[in-house]
XYZ file of C-alpha atoms in Angstrom:
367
model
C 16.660 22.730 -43.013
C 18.946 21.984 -40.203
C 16.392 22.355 -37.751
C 14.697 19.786 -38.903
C 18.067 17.813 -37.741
C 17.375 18.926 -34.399
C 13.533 18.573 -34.166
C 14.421 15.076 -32.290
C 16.617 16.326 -29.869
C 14.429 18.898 -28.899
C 11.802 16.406 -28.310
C 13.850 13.959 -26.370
C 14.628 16.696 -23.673
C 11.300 18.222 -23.684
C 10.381 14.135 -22.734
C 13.201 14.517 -20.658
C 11.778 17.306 -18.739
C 8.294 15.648 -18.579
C 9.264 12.268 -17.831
C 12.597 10.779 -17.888
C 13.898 13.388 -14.462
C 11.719 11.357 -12.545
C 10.121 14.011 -10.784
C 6.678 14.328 -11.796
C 3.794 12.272 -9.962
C 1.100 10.381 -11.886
C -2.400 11.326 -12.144
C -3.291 9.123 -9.229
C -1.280 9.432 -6.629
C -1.332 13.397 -7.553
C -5.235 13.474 -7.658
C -5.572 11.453 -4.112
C -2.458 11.684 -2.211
C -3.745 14.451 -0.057
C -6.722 12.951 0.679
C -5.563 9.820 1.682
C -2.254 11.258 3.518
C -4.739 13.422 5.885
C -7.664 10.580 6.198
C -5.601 7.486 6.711
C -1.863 8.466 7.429
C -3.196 11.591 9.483
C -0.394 13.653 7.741
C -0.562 17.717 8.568
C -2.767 18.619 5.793
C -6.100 19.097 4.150
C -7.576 17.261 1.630
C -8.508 19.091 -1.314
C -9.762 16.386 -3.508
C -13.992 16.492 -3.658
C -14.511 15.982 -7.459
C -16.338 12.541 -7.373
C -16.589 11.999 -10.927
C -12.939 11.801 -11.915
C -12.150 8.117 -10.203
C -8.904 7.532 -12.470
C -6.724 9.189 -14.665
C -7.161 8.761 -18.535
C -3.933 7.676 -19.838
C -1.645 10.490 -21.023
C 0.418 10.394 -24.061
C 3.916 8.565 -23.199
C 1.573 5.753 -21.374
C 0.438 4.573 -24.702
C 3.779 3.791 -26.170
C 4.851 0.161 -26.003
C 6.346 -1.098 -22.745
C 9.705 -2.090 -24.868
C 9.815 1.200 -26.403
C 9.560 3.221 -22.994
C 12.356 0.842 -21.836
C 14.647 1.329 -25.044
C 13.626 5.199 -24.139
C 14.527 4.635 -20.213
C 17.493 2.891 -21.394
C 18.871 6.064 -24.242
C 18.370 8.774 -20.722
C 20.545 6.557 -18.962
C 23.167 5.890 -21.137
C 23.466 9.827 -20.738
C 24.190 9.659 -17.158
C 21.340 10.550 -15.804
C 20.188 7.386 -13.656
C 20.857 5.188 -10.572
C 22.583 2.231 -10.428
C 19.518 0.606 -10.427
C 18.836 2.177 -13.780
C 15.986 3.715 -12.370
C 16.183 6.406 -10.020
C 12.485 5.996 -8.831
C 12.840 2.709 -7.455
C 15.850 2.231 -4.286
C 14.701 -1.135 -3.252
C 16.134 -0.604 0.083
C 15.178 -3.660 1.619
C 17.703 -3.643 4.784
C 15.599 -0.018 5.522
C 11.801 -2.401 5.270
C 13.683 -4.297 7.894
C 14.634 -1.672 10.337
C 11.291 0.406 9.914
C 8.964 -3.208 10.109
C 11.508 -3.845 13.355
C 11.263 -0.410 15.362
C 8.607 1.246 13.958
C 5.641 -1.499 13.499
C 4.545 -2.405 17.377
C 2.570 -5.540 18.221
C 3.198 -7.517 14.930
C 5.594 -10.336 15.005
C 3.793 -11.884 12.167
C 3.070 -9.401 9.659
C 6.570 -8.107 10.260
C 8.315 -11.305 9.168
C 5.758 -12.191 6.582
C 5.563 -9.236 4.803
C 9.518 -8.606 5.013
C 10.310 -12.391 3.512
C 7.372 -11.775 0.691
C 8.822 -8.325 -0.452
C 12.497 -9.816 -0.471
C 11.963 -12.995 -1.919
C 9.918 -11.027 -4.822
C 12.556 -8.646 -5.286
C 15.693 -10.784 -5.373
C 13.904 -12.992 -7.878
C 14.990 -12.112 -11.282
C 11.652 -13.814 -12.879
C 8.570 -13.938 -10.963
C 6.218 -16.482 -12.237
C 3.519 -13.794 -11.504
C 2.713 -10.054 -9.099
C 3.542 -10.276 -5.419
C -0.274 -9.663 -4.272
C -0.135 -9.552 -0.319
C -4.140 -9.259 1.566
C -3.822 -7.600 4.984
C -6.024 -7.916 7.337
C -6.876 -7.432 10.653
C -9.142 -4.281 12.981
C -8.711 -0.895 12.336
C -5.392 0.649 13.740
C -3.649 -1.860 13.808
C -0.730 -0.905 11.224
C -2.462 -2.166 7.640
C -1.971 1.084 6.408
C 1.288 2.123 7.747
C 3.320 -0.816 6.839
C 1.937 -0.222 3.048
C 3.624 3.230 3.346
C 6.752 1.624 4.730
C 6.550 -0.295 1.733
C 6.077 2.384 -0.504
C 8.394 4.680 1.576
C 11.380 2.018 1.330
C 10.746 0.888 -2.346
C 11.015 4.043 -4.532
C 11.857 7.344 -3.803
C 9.358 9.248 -3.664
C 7.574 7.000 -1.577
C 3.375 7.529 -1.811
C 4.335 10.045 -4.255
C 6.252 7.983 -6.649
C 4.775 7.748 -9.785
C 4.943 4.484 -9.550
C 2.781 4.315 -6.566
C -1.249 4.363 -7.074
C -3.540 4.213 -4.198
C -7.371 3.565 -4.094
C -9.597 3.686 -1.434
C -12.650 1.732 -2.475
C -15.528 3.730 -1.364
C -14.106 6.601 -2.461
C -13.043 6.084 -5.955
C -15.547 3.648 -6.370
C -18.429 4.437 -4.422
C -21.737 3.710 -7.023
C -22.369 0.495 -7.965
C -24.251 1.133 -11.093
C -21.215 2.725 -12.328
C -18.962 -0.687 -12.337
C -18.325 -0.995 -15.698
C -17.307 2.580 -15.957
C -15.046 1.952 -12.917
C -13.685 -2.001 -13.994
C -12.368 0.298 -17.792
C -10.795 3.475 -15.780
C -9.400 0.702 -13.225
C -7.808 -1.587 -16.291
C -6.537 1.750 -17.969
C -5.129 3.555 -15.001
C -3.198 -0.291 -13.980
C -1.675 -0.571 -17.636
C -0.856 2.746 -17.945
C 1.118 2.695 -14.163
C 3.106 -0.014 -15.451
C 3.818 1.299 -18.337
C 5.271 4.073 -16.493
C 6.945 1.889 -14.147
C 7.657 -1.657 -14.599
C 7.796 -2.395 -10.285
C 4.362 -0.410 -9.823
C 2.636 -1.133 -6.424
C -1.148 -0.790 -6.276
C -2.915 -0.240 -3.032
C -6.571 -1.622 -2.449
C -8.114 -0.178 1.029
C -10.967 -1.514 2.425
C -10.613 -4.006 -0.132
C -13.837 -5.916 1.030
C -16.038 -2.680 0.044
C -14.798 -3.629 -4.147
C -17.344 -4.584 -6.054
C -16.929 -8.221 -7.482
C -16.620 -7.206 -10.900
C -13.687 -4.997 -10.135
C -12.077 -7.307 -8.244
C -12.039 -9.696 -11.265
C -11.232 -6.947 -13.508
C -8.129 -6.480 -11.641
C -7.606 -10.774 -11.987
C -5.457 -10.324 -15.618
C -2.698 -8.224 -13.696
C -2.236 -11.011 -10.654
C -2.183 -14.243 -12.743
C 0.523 -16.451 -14.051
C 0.599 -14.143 -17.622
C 4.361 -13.096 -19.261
C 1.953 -10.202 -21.228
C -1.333 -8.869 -20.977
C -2.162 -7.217 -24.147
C 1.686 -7.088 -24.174
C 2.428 -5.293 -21.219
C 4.451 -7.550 -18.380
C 2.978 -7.371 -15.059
C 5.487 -9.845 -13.327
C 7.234 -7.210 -11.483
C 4.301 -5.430 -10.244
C 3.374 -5.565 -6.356
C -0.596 -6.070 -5.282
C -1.480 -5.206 -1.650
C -5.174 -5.533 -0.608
C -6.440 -3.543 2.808
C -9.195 -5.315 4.500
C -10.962 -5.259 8.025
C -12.000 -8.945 6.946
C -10.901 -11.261 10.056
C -10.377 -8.684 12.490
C -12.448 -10.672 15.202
C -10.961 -14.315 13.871
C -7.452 -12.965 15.030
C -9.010 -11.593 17.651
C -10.513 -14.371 18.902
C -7.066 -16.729 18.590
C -5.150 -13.634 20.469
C -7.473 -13.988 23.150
C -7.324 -17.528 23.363
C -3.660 -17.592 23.493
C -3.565 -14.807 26.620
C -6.047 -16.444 28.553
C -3.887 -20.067 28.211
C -0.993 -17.877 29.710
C 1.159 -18.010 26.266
C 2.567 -14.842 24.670
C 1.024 -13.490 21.442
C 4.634 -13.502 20.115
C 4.498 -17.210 20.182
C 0.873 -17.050 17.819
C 2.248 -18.621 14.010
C 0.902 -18.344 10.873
C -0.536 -21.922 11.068
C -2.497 -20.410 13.740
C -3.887 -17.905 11.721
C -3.524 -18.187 7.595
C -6.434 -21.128 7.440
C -8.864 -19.520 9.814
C -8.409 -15.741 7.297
C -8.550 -17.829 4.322
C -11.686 -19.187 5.075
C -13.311 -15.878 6.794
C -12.500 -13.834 2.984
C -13.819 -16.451 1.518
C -17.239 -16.887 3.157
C -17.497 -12.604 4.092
C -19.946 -10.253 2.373
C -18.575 -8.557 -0.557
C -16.259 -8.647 -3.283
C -13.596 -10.602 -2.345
C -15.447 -13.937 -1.059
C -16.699 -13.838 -5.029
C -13.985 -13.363 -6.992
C -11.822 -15.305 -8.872
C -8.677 -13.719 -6.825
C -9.718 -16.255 -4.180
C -11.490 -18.984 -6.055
C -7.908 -18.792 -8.655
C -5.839 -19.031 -5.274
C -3.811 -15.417 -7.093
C -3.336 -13.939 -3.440
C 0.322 -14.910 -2.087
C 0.272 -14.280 1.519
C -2.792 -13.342 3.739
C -1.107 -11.433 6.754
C -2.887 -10.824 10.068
C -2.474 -7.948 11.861
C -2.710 -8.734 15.883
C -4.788 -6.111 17.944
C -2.901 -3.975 20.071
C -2.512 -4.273 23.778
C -1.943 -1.080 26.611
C 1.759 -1.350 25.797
C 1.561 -1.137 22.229
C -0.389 2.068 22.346
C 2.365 3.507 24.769
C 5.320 2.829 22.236
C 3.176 4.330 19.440
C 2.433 7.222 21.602
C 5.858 7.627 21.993
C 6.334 7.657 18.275
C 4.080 10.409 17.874
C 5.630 12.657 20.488
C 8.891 12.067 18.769
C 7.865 13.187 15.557
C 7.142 16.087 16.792
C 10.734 16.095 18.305
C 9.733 15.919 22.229
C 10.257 13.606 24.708
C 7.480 12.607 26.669
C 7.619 11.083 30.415
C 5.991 7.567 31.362
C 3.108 9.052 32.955
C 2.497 11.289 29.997
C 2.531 7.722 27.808
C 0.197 6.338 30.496
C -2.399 9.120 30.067
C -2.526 9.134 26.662
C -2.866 5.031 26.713
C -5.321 5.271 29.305
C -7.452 7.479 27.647
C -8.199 5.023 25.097
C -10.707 2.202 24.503
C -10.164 -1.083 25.261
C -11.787 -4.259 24.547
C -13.607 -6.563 25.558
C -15.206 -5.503 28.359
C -14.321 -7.782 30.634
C -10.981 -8.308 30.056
C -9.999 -5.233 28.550
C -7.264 -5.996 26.707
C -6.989 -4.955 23.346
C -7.386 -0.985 21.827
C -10.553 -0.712 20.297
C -9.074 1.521 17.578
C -5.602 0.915 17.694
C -2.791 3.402 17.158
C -5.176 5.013 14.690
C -5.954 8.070 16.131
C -3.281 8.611 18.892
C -1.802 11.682 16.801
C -4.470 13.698 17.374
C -5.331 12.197 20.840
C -1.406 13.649 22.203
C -2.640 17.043 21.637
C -4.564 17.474 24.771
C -1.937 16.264 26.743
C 0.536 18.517 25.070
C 1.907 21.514 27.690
């Protein structure tokens, strides 16, 4: 019969093994990580992911438990020694990192830097948010949307975009059929509870936003609003970043505006800028200009990205060269800037993609 005494203890370490180490990634960000590493982030891999019909993970067994009982649980492992200081060895918080990577590593934007930086710091130090940081990016293609939501995820937990605690959707991708919306608003509720569950500061990243289908949008409203529970799960702590192309030629417009009057684009404010995207989301095609997300006023910040002039591409250039540990020479930087497209004709001032595909452009002018 004394095994029976035991049968608990053997359970708590085989949860231990499963769960409370930290180390395993959730169903999401396992299931899509390559593919959106290779196809956004351009990481040095192949995506492997081609099974359209699996768009979320069903909830596994620990996910159902209550949200206090996974914290008393959380709490027992680290009473045993086995957990930060931040009683949660997933999450670092390392905010003084957001601000070194937003300051040398994001070129050409002065205004999502500081925006973003203040939202994420303000949330954090806040012991009670009255509801989820949910942050709308915006702004062309290549312009840094995606890469400051990795710096985010890279200088908030761990693990970075493979945290557990991290779950990442690209919207025609996971959600490509329209006639399958009510499949896709249940899988999206589940795999959002169940994240949280997990992980009480989950972030949750929307690309191409616009492409969502109004009813998921609105599924997602619950999770962003000014609840303490939904179905008695808290969402307070959770973070909400939407990816959208939606005012690319708005900012665009007020960039060019400001060069041609001779004034820097460091000197273009928010009040230049927040009205004008507000507006363009609200009156653009898709999901978002329907939802209650923007009719319910739920998103925080909306945070233009600036297009990127000749001398942004060069420092990003640079970037890439050093990542691969070499050291390239101006005239190498020039080449590789000067092989790309600007805009608009005329003037030809901005890149027409960005910084978005200067990893792969560097290899032809590799030696």
């Amino acid at each position: 019969m004394m095994i029976f005494r035991f049968l608990p203890l053997f359970w708590a370490f085989s949860v231990k093994a499963d769960f409370f180490q930290f180390e395993t990634i959730s169903n999401v960000s396992t299931y899509y990580f390559n593919y959106i590493y290779c196809n956004i982030w351009e990481g040095d891999c192949q995506p492997h992911q081609e099974d359209a019909t699996q768009k979320v993970p069903s909830r596994d067994l620990l996910s159902t438990l209550p949200q206090d009982c996974m914290r008393s649980l959380v709490e027992w492992y680290c009473a045993l020694g086995q957990c930060c200081d931040t009683g949660d060895c997933r999450i670092i918080n390392n905010i003084t990192g957001l601000a070194r990577d937003l300051e040398l590593r994001l070129h050409g934007q002065h205004l999502a830097q500081s925006v973003v930086l203040k939202a994420i710091e303000g949330f954090l130090k806040s012991p009670d948010p009255n509801k989820p940081l949910t942050l709308s990016f915006h702004g062309w293609s290549g312009t840094g949307k995606n890469f400051v939501a990795r710096l985010i995820a890279e200088n908030l937990y761990r693990d970075g975009l493979k945290s557990e605690c991290v779950t990442l959707f690209i919207a025609p991708f996971h959600f490509p059929h329209a006639r399958l919306v009510d499949v896709y608003k249940s899988q999206l509720k589940e795999a959002i509870r169940d994240s949280v569950v997990r992980c009480h500061q989950a972030l949750f990243i929307f690309d191409e936003a616009e492409k969502l289908h109004p009813g998921l949008i609105d599924a997602i409203k619950p999770f962003v609003d000014h609840y303490d529970h939904v179905d008695g799960v808290s969402y307070q702590k959770t973070i909400f970043l939407f990816l959208s192309n939606i005012g690319g030629a708005v900012i665009s417009e007020v960039a060019l505006d400001f060069w041609h009057s001779g004034q820097n684009r460091e000197d273009i404010g928010m009040e230049d800028l927040e009205h004008q995207l507000r507006s363009e989301a609200l009156e653009s095609q898709g999901g978002f200009s329907q939802s209650q997300l923007m009719s319910g006023h739920l998103i925080d910040f909306f945070v233009p990205f600036l297009p990127l002039e000749y001398r942004h591409v060069k420092l990003c250039a640079r970037d890439a060269y050093m990542a691969r540990g070499l050291r390239p020479s101006e005239e190498t930087l020039d080449d590789v800037a000067r092989a790309m497209l600007y805009l608009p004709k005329e003037e030809k001032l901005f890149s027409a993609q960005g910084c978005k595909s200067i990893p792969q452009r560097i290899n032809f002018f590799l030696p």
